[in-house]
Amino acid sequence: MTAADFVPQHAGLPGLRKAARDCHGCALYRFAGPTVFGEGRADADIVLLGEQPGDQEDRVGHPFVGPAGRLLDRALADAGIDRDQVYVTNAVKHFKFTERGKRRIHQQPNRTEVVACAPWFDAEIRAIGPRLVVCLGAVAAQSLLGPSFRITSHRGQFLPHAGYLVLPTVHPASVLRNPDRDRAYLAFVADLKCVAPRLAR
């Protein structure tokens, strides 16, 4: 079973979001909170694709509202991109974690879980029709471009895919973990600054 069994045909974003609440397309729903669906402009030119919800996103049901989301907001502003004009989502819609005492520690979703959830993103793309998908991190990029894709080889490059462009860059959480956070942040912003000139062509 995958999410394909739960995705309604020809639905817009409101219908998709409602249907996703009941998705049992992989085992992650058994342990996580409610499905964290994408949010933003329904006709956005730019879609930001992350890996999966984090602990705070899982608790409140909205994407990119934790520390990585706050850094993303700041980076978008510094790059001249209005978050209200983009659509933000994740390759996997449930939080995968392991418990350590009272803490829930992020675990990277495996390939089976990514593939199982892919029909939701495919439906989001059909409903939105963006010109560009910015892949935030390896899991997001590999969900579109295959498991052998390496961001280190293609970071900051515009790659044609399925009728839109893909821009691979790092996940904002990796910037927070970087020992040289200031340098990593500036490099992340530099990637995002490439977006507006490219879409203006």
PDB file of C-alpha atoms in Angstrom, residues 14-200:
ATOM      1  CA  PRO A  14      -8.272  21.756  -0.083  1.00  0.00           C
ATOM      2  CA  GLY A  15      -9.533  18.325  -1.135  1.00  0.00           C
ATOM      3  CA  LEU A  16      -6.057  16.842  -1.036  1.00  0.00           C
ATOM      4  CA  ARG A  17      -5.378  18.300   2.400  1.00  0.00           C
ATOM      5  CA  LYS A  18      -8.622  16.873   3.758  1.00  0.00           C
ATOM      6  CA  ALA A  19      -7.976  13.418   2.279  1.00  0.00           C
ATOM      7  CA  ALA A  20      -4.398  13.350   3.585  1.00  0.00           C
ATOM      8  CA  ARG A  21      -5.660  13.450   7.179  1.00  0.00           C
ATOM      9  CA  ASP A  22      -6.719   9.814   6.823  1.00  0.00           C
ATOM     10  CA  CYS A  23      -3.660   8.544   4.951  1.00  0.00           C
ATOM     11  CA  HIS A  24      -2.399   5.132   6.059  1.00  0.00           C
ATOM     12  CA  GLY A  25      -0.094   4.679   3.072  1.00  0.00           C
ATOM     13  CA  CYS A  26       2.854   3.707   5.266  1.00  0.00           C
ATOM     14  CA  ALA A  27       3.367   2.750   8.903  1.00  0.00           C
ATOM     15  CA  LEU A  28       4.454   6.213  10.066  1.00  0.00           C
ATOM     16  CA  TYR A  29       0.861   7.293  10.720  1.00  0.00           C
ATOM     17  CA  ARG A  30       0.674   4.836  13.628  1.00  0.00           C
ATOM     18  CA  PHE A  31       3.158   6.761  15.752  1.00  0.00           C
ATOM     19  CA  ALA A  32       3.139  10.373  14.552  1.00  0.00           C
ATOM     20  CA  GLY A  33       0.535  13.057  15.024  1.00  0.00           C
ATOM     21  CA  PRO A  34      -1.778  14.214  12.230  1.00  0.00           C
ATOM     22  CA  THR A  35      -0.603  14.419   8.645  1.00  0.00           C
ATOM     23  CA  VAL A  36       1.348  17.646   8.068  1.00  0.00           C
ATOM     24  CA  PHE A  37       0.272  18.729   4.598  1.00  0.00           C
ATOM     25  CA  GLY A  38       1.768  21.523   2.518  1.00  0.00           C
ATOM     26  CA  GLU A  39       0.713  25.161   2.848  1.00  0.00           C
ATOM     27  CA  GLY A  40       0.967  28.328   0.794  1.00  0.00           C
ATOM     28  CA  ARG A  41      -0.219  29.866  -2.452  1.00  0.00           C
ATOM     29  CA  ALA A  42      -2.318  27.552  -4.577  1.00  0.00           C
ATOM     30  CA  ASP A  43      -0.802  29.080  -7.740  1.00  0.00           C
ATOM     31  CA  ALA A  44       2.752  29.514  -6.492  1.00  0.00           C
ATOM     32  CA  ASP A  45       5.607  29.665  -9.007  1.00  0.00           C
ATOM     33  CA  ILE A  46       7.929  28.267  -6.339  1.00  0.00           C
ATOM     34  CA  VAL A  47       7.464  25.136  -4.224  1.00  0.00           C
ATOM     35  CA  LEU A  48       9.857  24.474  -1.343  1.00  0.00           C
ATOM     36  CA  LEU A  49      10.190  20.740  -0.699  1.00  0.00           C
ATOM     37  CA  GLY A  50      11.656  19.532   2.591  1.00  0.00           C
ATOM     38  CA  GLU A  51      12.213  16.084   4.035  1.00  0.00           C
ATOM     39  CA  GLN A  52       9.522  15.551   6.667  1.00  0.00           C
ATOM     40  CA  PRO A  53       7.836  17.392   9.551  1.00  0.00           C
ATOM     41  CA  GLY A  54       9.846  17.817  12.726  1.00  0.00           C
ATOM     42  CA  ASP A  55       8.715  17.522  16.324  1.00  0.00           C
ATOM     43  CA  GLN A  56       7.072  20.964  16.486  1.00  0.00           C
ATOM     44  CA  GLU A  57       5.471  20.583  13.056  1.00  0.00           C
ATOM     45  CA  ASP A  58       4.016  17.243  14.132  1.00  0.00           C
ATOM     46  CA  ARG A  59       2.526  18.802  17.263  1.00  0.00           C
ATOM     47  CA  VAL A  60       0.890  21.799  15.567  1.00  0.00           C
ATOM     48  CA  GLY A  61       0.165  20.331  12.121  1.00  0.00           C
ATOM     49  CA  HIS A  62       1.946  22.977  10.001  1.00  0.00           C
ATOM     50  CA  PRO A  63       5.172  22.669   7.950  1.00  0.00           C
ATOM     51  CA  PHE A  64       8.401  24.505   8.798  1.00  0.00           C
ATOM     52  CA  VAL A  65       7.367  26.175  12.057  1.00  0.00           C
ATOM     53  CA  GLY A  66      10.247  24.926  14.233  1.00  0.00           C
ATOM     54  CA  PRO A  67      13.848  26.187  14.424  1.00  0.00           C
ATOM     55  CA  ALA A  68      14.615  25.126  10.833  1.00  0.00           C
ATOM     56  CA  GLY A  69      11.452  26.861   9.664  1.00  0.00           C
ATOM     57  CA  ARG A  70      12.426  30.088  11.390  1.00  0.00           C
ATOM     58  CA  LEU A  71      15.839  29.967   9.752  1.00  0.00           C
ATOM     59  CA  LEU A  72      14.160  29.292   6.400  1.00  0.00           C
ATOM     60  CA  ASP A  73      11.926  32.335   6.871  1.00  0.00           C
ATOM     61  CA  ARG A  74      14.959  34.519   7.546  1.00  0.00           C
ATOM     62  CA  ALA A  75      16.877  33.099   4.577  1.00  0.00           C
ATOM     63  CA  LEU A  76      13.944  33.635   2.230  1.00  0.00           C
ATOM     64  CA  ALA A  77      13.645  37.251   3.370  1.00  0.00           C
ATOM     65  CA  ASP A  78      17.387  37.817   2.932  1.00  0.00           C
ATOM     66  CA  ALA A  79      17.146  36.303  -0.560  1.00  0.00           C
ATOM     67  CA  GLY A  80      14.257  38.592  -1.508  1.00  0.00           C
ATOM     68  CA  ILE A  81      11.619  35.832  -1.591  1.00  0.00           C
ATOM     69  CA  ASP A  82       8.256  36.399   0.099  1.00  0.00           C
ATOM     70  CA  ARG A  83       7.235  33.211   1.913  1.00  0.00           C
ATOM     71  CA  ASP A  84       3.598  34.194   1.466  1.00  0.00           C
ATOM     72  CA  GLN A  85       4.123  33.817  -2.293  1.00  0.00           C
ATOM     73  CA  VAL A  86       5.500  30.253  -2.182  1.00  0.00           C
ATOM     74  CA  TYR A  87       4.156  26.815  -1.299  1.00  0.00           C
ATOM     75  CA  VAL A  88       5.969  24.820   1.396  1.00  0.00           C
ATOM     76  CA  THR A  89       5.670  21.062   1.824  1.00  0.00           C
ATOM     77  CA  ASN A  90       7.619  17.880   2.599  1.00  0.00           C
ATOM     78  CA  ALA A  91       8.395  14.675   0.740  1.00  0.00           C
ATOM     79  CA  VAL A  92       7.087  12.675   3.718  1.00  0.00           C
ATOM     80  CA  LYS A  93       4.011  13.994   5.526  1.00  0.00           C
ATOM     81  CA  HIS A  94       4.438  12.269   8.913  1.00  0.00           C
ATOM     82  CA  PHE A  95       7.165  12.712  11.535  1.00  0.00           C
ATOM     83  CA  LYS A  96       9.512   9.737  11.889  1.00  0.00           C
ATOM     84  CA  PHE A  97      11.281   9.632  15.227  1.00  0.00           C
ATOM     85  CA  THR A  98      12.769   7.557  18.002  1.00  0.00           C
ATOM     86  CA  GLU A  99      12.057   8.254  21.659  1.00  0.00           C
ATOM     87  CA  ARG A 100      14.806   9.053  24.143  1.00  0.00           C
ATOM     88  CA  GLY A 101      13.167   9.603  27.479  1.00  0.00           C
ATOM     89  CA  LYS A 102      10.659  12.403  26.933  1.00  0.00           C
ATOM     90  CA  ARG A 103      12.344  13.601  23.743  1.00  0.00           C
ATOM     91  CA  ARG A 104      11.412  12.585  20.206  1.00  0.00           C
ATOM     92  CA  ILE A 105      14.531  12.455  18.042  1.00  0.00           C
ATOM     93  CA  HIS A 106      14.261  12.843  14.259  1.00  0.00           C
ATOM     94  CA  GLN A 107      14.964   9.762  12.143  1.00  0.00           C
ATOM     95  CA  GLN A 108      15.512   9.988   8.406  1.00  0.00           C
ATOM     96  CA  PRO A 109      12.728   8.334   6.429  1.00  0.00           C
ATOM     97  CA  ASN A 110      13.786   5.333   4.402  1.00  0.00           C
ATOM     98  CA  ARG A 111      13.312   4.921   0.667  1.00  0.00           C
ATOM     99  CA  THR A 112      10.156   2.832   1.084  1.00  0.00           C
ATOM    100  CA  GLU A 113       8.517   5.564   3.159  1.00  0.00           C
ATOM    101  CA  VAL A 114       9.554   8.266   0.694  1.00  0.00           C
ATOM    102  CA  VAL A 115       8.166   6.327  -2.264  1.00  0.00           C
ATOM    103  CA  ALA A 116       4.955   5.513  -0.379  1.00  0.00           C
ATOM    104  CA  CYS A 117       4.315   9.217   0.259  1.00  0.00           C
ATOM    105  CA  ALA A 118       5.283  10.446  -3.226  1.00  0.00           C
ATOM    106  CA  PRO A 119       1.714  10.416  -4.626  1.00  0.00           C
ATOM    107  CA  TRP A 120       0.808  13.302  -2.304  1.00  0.00           C
ATOM    108  CA  PHE A 121       3.574  15.505  -3.676  1.00  0.00           C
ATOM    109  CA  ASP A 122       2.712  14.499  -7.228  1.00  0.00           C
ATOM    110  CA  ALA A 123      -0.874  15.594  -6.571  1.00  0.00           C
ATOM    111  CA  GLU A 124       0.287  18.872  -5.012  1.00  0.00           C
ATOM    112  CA  ILE A 125       2.386  19.599  -8.096  1.00  0.00           C
ATOM    113  CA  ARG A 126      -0.525  18.869 -10.430  1.00  0.00           C
ATOM    114  CA  ALA A 127      -2.768  21.198  -8.451  1.00  0.00           C
ATOM    115  CA  ILE A 128      -0.237  24.058  -8.211  1.00  0.00           C
ATOM    116  CA  GLY A 129       1.670  23.889 -11.503  1.00  0.00           C
ATOM    117  CA  PRO A 130       4.873  25.582 -10.253  1.00  0.00           C
ATOM    118  CA  ARG A 131       7.798  26.670 -12.407  1.00  0.00           C
ATOM    119  CA  LEU A 132      10.415  25.709  -9.818  1.00  0.00           C
ATOM    120  CA  VAL A 133      10.803  23.223  -6.957  1.00  0.00           C
ATOM    121  CA  VAL A 134      13.553  24.037  -4.454  1.00  0.00           C
ATOM    122  CA  CYS A 135      14.666  20.761  -2.833  1.00  0.00           C
ATOM    123  CA  LEU A 136      15.795  21.357   0.737  1.00  0.00           C
ATOM    124  CA  GLY A 137      18.185  18.521   1.521  1.00  0.00           C
ATOM    125  CA  ALA A 138      19.108  15.127   0.158  1.00  0.00           C
ATOM    126  CA  VAL A 139      15.884  13.295   0.980  1.00  0.00           C
ATOM    127  CA  ALA A 140      13.813  15.903  -0.853  1.00  0.00           C
ATOM    128  CA  ALA A 141      16.105  15.890  -3.882  1.00  0.00           C
ATOM    129  CA  GLN A 142      16.290  12.102  -4.032  1.00  0.00           C
ATOM    130  CA  SER A 143      12.505  11.839  -3.782  1.00  0.00           C
ATOM    131  CA  LEU A 144      12.335  13.552  -7.185  1.00  0.00           C
ATOM    132  CA  LEU A 145      15.633  12.724  -8.863  1.00  0.00           C
ATOM    133  CA  GLY A 146      16.343   9.199  -7.621  1.00  0.00           C
ATOM    134  CA  PRO A 147      18.259   7.628  -4.721  1.00  0.00           C
ATOM    135  CA  SER A 148      21.659   8.026  -6.386  1.00  0.00           C
ATOM    136  CA  PHE A 149      21.324  11.826  -6.640  1.00  0.00           C
ATOM    137  CA  ARG A 150      23.958  13.770  -4.688  1.00  0.00           C
ATOM    138  CA  ILE A 151      23.442  17.390  -3.695  1.00  0.00           C
ATOM    139  CA  THR A 152      27.204  17.871  -3.394  1.00  0.00           C
ATOM    140  CA  SER A 153      27.479  17.381  -7.156  1.00  0.00           C
ATOM    141  CA  HIS A 154      24.519  19.562  -8.203  1.00  0.00           C
ATOM    142  CA  ARG A 155      23.897  22.088  -5.436  1.00  0.00           C
ATOM    143  CA  GLY A 156      22.673  25.418  -6.779  1.00  0.00           C
ATOM    144  CA  GLN A 157      22.108  24.087 -10.306  1.00  0.00           C
ATOM    145  CA  PHE A 158      18.777  24.360 -12.119  1.00  0.00           C
ATOM    146  CA  LEU A 159      17.772  20.919 -13.366  1.00  0.00           C
ATOM    147  CA  PRO A 160      14.790  20.267 -15.675  1.00  0.00           C
ATOM    148  CA  HIS A 161      12.381  17.654 -14.341  1.00  0.00           C
ATOM    149  CA  ALA A 162       8.786  16.710 -15.186  1.00  0.00           C
ATOM    150  CA  GLY A 163       7.869  20.069 -16.692  1.00  0.00           C
ATOM    151  CA  TYR A 164       9.444  22.285 -14.047  1.00  0.00           C
ATOM    152  CA  LEU A 165      12.910  23.182 -12.797  1.00  0.00           C
ATOM    153  CA  VAL A 166      14.505  21.702  -9.683  1.00  0.00           C
ATOM    154  CA  LEU A 167      17.036  23.596  -7.562  1.00  0.00           C
ATOM    155  CA  PRO A 168      18.812  21.356  -5.023  1.00  0.00           C
ATOM    156  CA  THR A 169      20.216  22.973  -1.892  1.00  0.00           C
ATOM    157  CA  VAL A 170      20.738  22.065   1.754  1.00  0.00           C
ATOM    158  CA  HIS A 171      18.051  21.699   4.382  1.00  0.00           C
ATOM    159  CA  PRO A 172      17.923  24.618   6.829  1.00  0.00           C
ATOM    160  CA  ALA A 173      18.353  22.151   9.698  1.00  0.00           C
ATOM    161  CA  SER A 174      21.817  21.321   8.344  1.00  0.00           C
ATOM    162  CA  VAL A 175      22.707  25.016   8.574  1.00  0.00           C
ATOM    163  CA  LEU A 176      21.744  24.970  12.259  1.00  0.00           C
ATOM    164  CA  ARG A 177      23.969  21.926  12.836  1.00  0.00           C
ATOM    165  CA  ASN A 178      26.954  23.324  10.929  1.00  0.00           C
ATOM    166  CA  PRO A 179      29.914  24.319  13.185  1.00  0.00           C
ATOM    167  CA  ASP A 180      30.417  27.366  10.938  1.00  0.00           C
ATOM    168  CA  ARG A 181      26.788  28.399  10.944  1.00  0.00           C
ATOM    169  CA  ASP A 182      27.331  31.910   9.597  1.00  0.00           C
ATOM    170  CA  ARG A 183      29.180  30.671   6.537  1.00  0.00           C
ATOM    171  CA  ALA A 184      26.660  27.892   5.942  1.00  0.00           C
ATOM    172  CA  TYR A 185      23.802  30.375   6.223  1.00  0.00           C
ATOM    173  CA  LEU A 186      25.312  32.766   3.697  1.00  0.00           C
ATOM    174  CA  ALA A 187      25.835  29.878   1.247  1.00  0.00           C
ATOM    175  CA  PHE A 188      22.202  28.824   1.711  1.00  0.00           C
ATOM    176  CA  VAL A 189      20.973  32.372   1.068  1.00  0.00           C
ATOM    177  CA  ALA A 190      23.211  32.550  -2.021  1.00  0.00           C
ATOM    178  CA  ASP A 191      21.458  29.479  -3.432  1.00  0.00           C
ATOM    179  CA  LEU A 192      18.052  31.049  -2.830  1.00  0.00           C
ATOM    180  CA  LYS A 193      19.094  34.354  -4.391  1.00  0.00           C
ATOM    181  CA  CYS A 194      19.461  32.545  -7.730  1.00  0.00           C
ATOM    182  CA  VAL A 195      15.713  31.904  -7.825  1.00  0.00           C
ATOM    183  CA  ALA A 196      14.222  35.301  -8.701  1.00  0.00           C
ATOM    184  CA  PRO A 197      16.524  36.085 -11.674  1.00  0.00           C
ATOM    185  CA  ARG A 198      15.928  32.636 -13.104  1.00  0.00           C
ATOM    186  CA  LEU A 199      12.136  32.888 -12.899  1.00  0.00           C
ATOM    187  CA  ALA A 200      12.227  36.390 -14.396  1.00  0.00           C
TER     188      ALA A 200
END
